[in-house]
PDB file of C-alpha atoms and ligand atoms in Angstrom:
ATOM      1  CA  MET F 105    -256.569 194.675 -37.644  1.00 48.00           C
ATOM      2  CA  THR F 106    -257.849 197.837 -39.255  1.00 56.00           C
ATOM      3  CA  LYS F 107    -256.156 199.113 -42.320  1.00 71.00           C
ATOM      4  CA  MET F 108    -255.018 202.683 -41.617  1.00 83.00           C
ATOM      5  CA  HIS F 109    -255.238 205.370 -44.183  1.00 87.00           C
ATOM      6  CA  VAL F 110    -252.603 207.418 -42.337  1.00 93.00           C
ATOM      7  CA  LYS F 111    -249.447 206.592 -40.695  1.00 92.00           C
ATOM      8  CA  LYS F 112    -246.700 208.101 -38.586  1.00 95.00           C
ATOM      9  CA  GLY F 113    -245.238 211.319 -40.025  1.00 96.00           C
ATOM     10  CA  ASP F 114    -248.305 211.953 -42.105  1.00 96.00           C
ATOM     11  CA  THR F 115    -249.810 215.487 -41.928  1.00 97.00           C
ATOM     12  CA  VAL F 116    -253.525 215.143 -41.158  1.00 98.00           C
ATOM     13  CA  LYS F 117    -256.601 217.516 -40.792  1.00 98.00           C
ATOM     14  CA  VAL F 118    -259.149 216.732 -38.170  1.00 98.00           C
ATOM     15  CA  ILE F 119    -262.551 216.697 -39.859  1.00 96.00           C
ATOM     16  CA  SER F 120    -264.867 216.139 -36.655  1.00 94.00           C
ATOM     17  CA  GLY F 121    -264.894 216.462 -33.055  1.00 91.00           C
ATOM     18  CA  LYS F 122    -263.693 219.318 -30.713  1.00 91.00           C
ATOM     19  CA  ASP F 123    -260.429 219.842 -32.689  1.00 96.00           C
ATOM     20  CA  ARG F 124    -262.123 219.958 -36.074  1.00 97.00           C
ATOM     21  CA  GLY F 125    -259.987 221.908 -38.526  1.00 97.00           C
ATOM     22  CA  LYS F 126    -256.731 221.457 -36.726  1.00 97.00           C
ATOM     23  CA  VAL F 127    -253.865 220.306 -38.766  1.00 98.00           C
ATOM     24  CA  GLY F 128    -250.986 218.219 -37.190  1.00 98.00           C
ATOM     25  CA  GLU F 129    -248.529 215.391 -37.659  1.00 98.00           C
ATOM     26  CA  VAL F 130    -249.304 211.917 -36.755  1.00 98.00           C
ATOM     27  CA  LYS F 131    -247.196 210.768 -33.863  1.00 97.00           C
ATOM     28  CA  ARG F 132    -248.341 207.257 -33.489  1.00 96.00           C
ATOM     29  CA  SER F 133    -250.755 204.987 -35.309  1.00 95.00           C
ATOM     30  CA  ILE F 134    -252.539 202.348 -33.477  1.00 95.00           C
ATOM     31  CA  PRO F 135    -253.895 199.852 -35.906  1.00 92.00           C
ATOM     32  CA  SER F 136    -255.285 197.502 -33.272  1.00 93.00           C
ATOM     33  CA  THR F 137    -257.930 200.256 -32.396  1.00 94.00           C
ATOM     34  CA  GLY F 138    -257.900 202.186 -35.677  1.00 95.00           C
ATOM     35  CA  ARG F 139    -256.736 205.281 -33.741  1.00 96.00           C
ATOM     36  CA  VAL F 140    -254.107 207.942 -34.235  1.00 97.00           C
ATOM     37  CA  VAL F 141    -252.223 210.262 -32.055  1.00 98.00           C
ATOM     38  CA  VAL F 142    -251.845 213.461 -33.649  1.00 98.00           C
ATOM     39  CA  GLU F 143    -249.485 216.354 -32.549  1.00 97.00           C
ATOM     40  CA  LYS F 144    -251.437 218.997 -30.426  1.00 96.00           C
ATOM     41  CA  VAL F 145    -254.753 217.493 -31.201  1.00 97.00           C
ATOM     42  CA  ASN F 146    -257.313 215.975 -28.586  1.00 96.00           C
ATOM     43  CA  MET F 147    -255.063 217.243 -25.663  1.00 95.00           C
ATOM     44  CA  MET F 148    -256.025 215.539 -22.396  1.00 93.00           C
ATOM     45  CA  LYS F 149    -254.856 216.555 -18.939  1.00 92.00           C
ATOM     46  CA  LYS F 150    -253.093 213.759 -17.010  1.00 88.00           C
ATOM     47  CA  ALA F 151    -252.272 213.516 -13.389  1.00 89.00           C
ATOM     48  CA  MET F 152    -248.765 212.636 -13.006  1.00 86.00           C
ATOM     49  CA  ARG F 153    -247.481 210.599 -10.050  1.00 88.00           C
ATOM     50  CA  PRO F 154    -244.444 212.081  -8.378  1.00 90.00           C
ATOM     51  CA  THR F 155    -241.260 210.447  -9.803  1.00 89.00           C
ATOM     52  CA  GLN F 156    -237.603 210.993  -9.014  1.00 89.00           C
ATOM     53  CA  GLN F 157    -237.413 213.293 -12.216  1.00 85.00           C
ATOM     54  CA  ASN F 158    -240.568 215.221 -11.130  1.00 84.00           C
ATOM     55  CA  PRO F 159    -240.895 214.824  -7.347  1.00 89.00           C
ATOM     56  CA  GLN F 160    -243.991 217.141  -7.216  1.00 87.00           C
ATOM     57  CA  GLY F 161    -246.070 215.139  -9.467  1.00 87.00           C
ATOM     58  CA  GLY F 162    -248.764 217.373 -10.847  1.00 89.00           C
ATOM     59  CA  ILE F 163    -250.804 217.785 -14.018  1.00 90.00           C
ATOM     60  CA  SER F 164    -249.432 217.395 -17.569  1.00 88.00           C
ATOM     61  CA  THR F 165    -251.138 217.595 -20.805  1.00 91.00           C
ATOM     62  CA  MET F 166    -250.709 214.964 -23.592  1.00 92.00           C
ATOM     63  CA  GLU F 167    -252.253 213.983 -26.770  1.00 96.00           C
ATOM     64  CA  ALA F 168    -254.943 211.252 -26.398  1.00 96.00           C
ATOM     65  CA  PRO F 169    -255.666 208.923 -29.549  1.00 97.00           C
ATOM     66  CA  LEU F 170    -258.591 209.787 -31.820  1.00 96.00           C
ATOM     67  CA  ASP F 171    -260.227 207.766 -34.321  1.00 96.00           C
ATOM     68  CA  ALA F 172    -258.492 207.634 -37.664  1.00 95.00           C
ATOM     69  CA  SER F 173    -261.764 208.187 -39.319  1.00 94.00           C
ATOM     70  CA  ASN F 174    -261.929 211.749 -37.852  1.00 96.00           C
ATOM     71  CA  VAL F 175    -258.829 212.739 -39.809  1.00 97.00           C
ATOM     72  CA  MET F 176    -258.008 213.323 -43.379  1.00 97.00           C
ATOM     73  CA  LEU F 177    -254.742 213.145 -44.964  1.00 97.00           C
ATOM     74  CA  VAL F 178    -253.232 216.395 -45.992  1.00 97.00           C
ATOM     75  CA  CYS F 179    -251.505 215.854 -49.548  1.00 97.00           C
ATOM     76  CA  PRO F 180    -247.926 217.115 -49.454  1.00 95.00           C
ATOM     77  CA  SER F 181    -248.329 218.200 -53.148  1.00 96.00           C
ATOM     78  CA  CYS F 182    -251.448 220.123 -53.385  1.00 97.00           C
ATOM     79  CA  ASN F 183    -251.777 220.816 -49.527  1.00 96.00           C
ATOM     80  CA  GLU F 184    -255.366 219.814 -49.508  1.00 96.00           C
ATOM     81  CA  ALA F 185    -257.127 217.295 -47.178  1.00 97.00           C
ATOM     82  CA  THR F 186    -257.877 214.465 -49.440  1.00 96.00           C
ATOM     83  CA  ARG F 187    -259.108 210.871 -49.702  1.00 94.00           C
ATOM     84  CA  VAL F 188    -256.478 208.662 -50.952  1.00 93.00           C
ATOM     85  CA  ALA F 189    -256.465 206.012 -53.677  1.00 94.00           C
ATOM     86  CA  HIS F 190    -254.002 203.186 -53.812  1.00 93.00           C
ATOM     87  CA  LYS F 191    -251.870 202.118 -56.820  1.00 94.00           C
ATOM     88  CA  ARG F 192    -249.098 199.434 -57.160  1.00 95.00           C
ATOM     89  CA  THR F 193    -245.812 200.576 -58.355  1.00 93.00           C
ATOM     90  CA  GLU F 194    -243.591 198.852 -60.873  1.00 92.00           C
ATOM     91  CA  ALA F 195    -241.853 197.454 -57.948  1.00 92.00           C
ATOM     92  CA  GLY F 196    -244.963 195.854 -56.680  1.00 93.00           C
ATOM     93  CA  LYS F 197    -245.296 198.095 -53.780  1.00 92.00           C
ATOM     94  CA  LEU F 198    -248.755 199.535 -52.799  1.00 91.00           C
ATOM     95  CA  ILE F 199    -248.473 203.205 -52.303  1.00 93.00           C
ATOM     96  CA  ARG F 200    -251.189 206.052 -51.718  1.00 95.00           C
ATOM     97  CA  VAL F 201    -252.034 208.520 -54.255  1.00 96.00           C
ATOM     98  CA  CYS F 202    -253.958 211.738 -53.799  1.00 97.00           C
ATOM     99  CA  LYS F 203    -257.507 211.844 -55.262  1.00 97.00           C
ATOM    100  CA  LYS F 204    -257.357 215.534 -55.618  1.00 97.00           C
ATOM    101  CA  CYS F 205    -254.181 216.090 -57.616  1.00 97.00           C
ATOM    102  CA  GLY F 206    -253.187 212.526 -58.547  1.00 96.00           C
ATOM    103  CA  LYS F 207    -249.749 212.891 -57.271  1.00 96.00           C
ATOM    104  CA  ASP F 208    -248.093 209.956 -55.360  1.00 95.00           C
ATOM    105  CA  ILE F 209    -248.114 210.513 -51.470  1.00 94.00           C
ATOM    106  CA  ASP F 210    -245.728 207.766 -50.546  1.00 91.00           C
ATOM    107  CA  THR F 211    -242.269 208.224 -52.064  1.00 80.00           C
ATOM    108  CA  GLU F 212    -241.169 204.687 -51.966  1.00 66.00           C
TER     109      GLU F 212
HETATM  110 ZN1   ZN K 128    -252.764 216.302 -53.893  1.00 85.18          ZN
END
């Protein structure tokens, strides 16, 4: 299992690949493959079989997972794509800290 530096709900910036520069919210993280699904990033066309809801079938677009190493976390405090440091809180919880502005990224 890969330790992910981003998780669901994070805002991330894509740093490589065809969607480089795009910013979006992480919809899903997949620790077993080290991949993330980011809103409106890495859109793929998918052929849909006809179903009762959609009797015509057809083509829909959806986000395909991309490697988590291709995204950087966008700090909610300074709004910059940043690397993260980790620190342990007084309660013993490990939280992420922005390396640019030093603010805590995780609130709890
Ligand atoms: Zn910051």
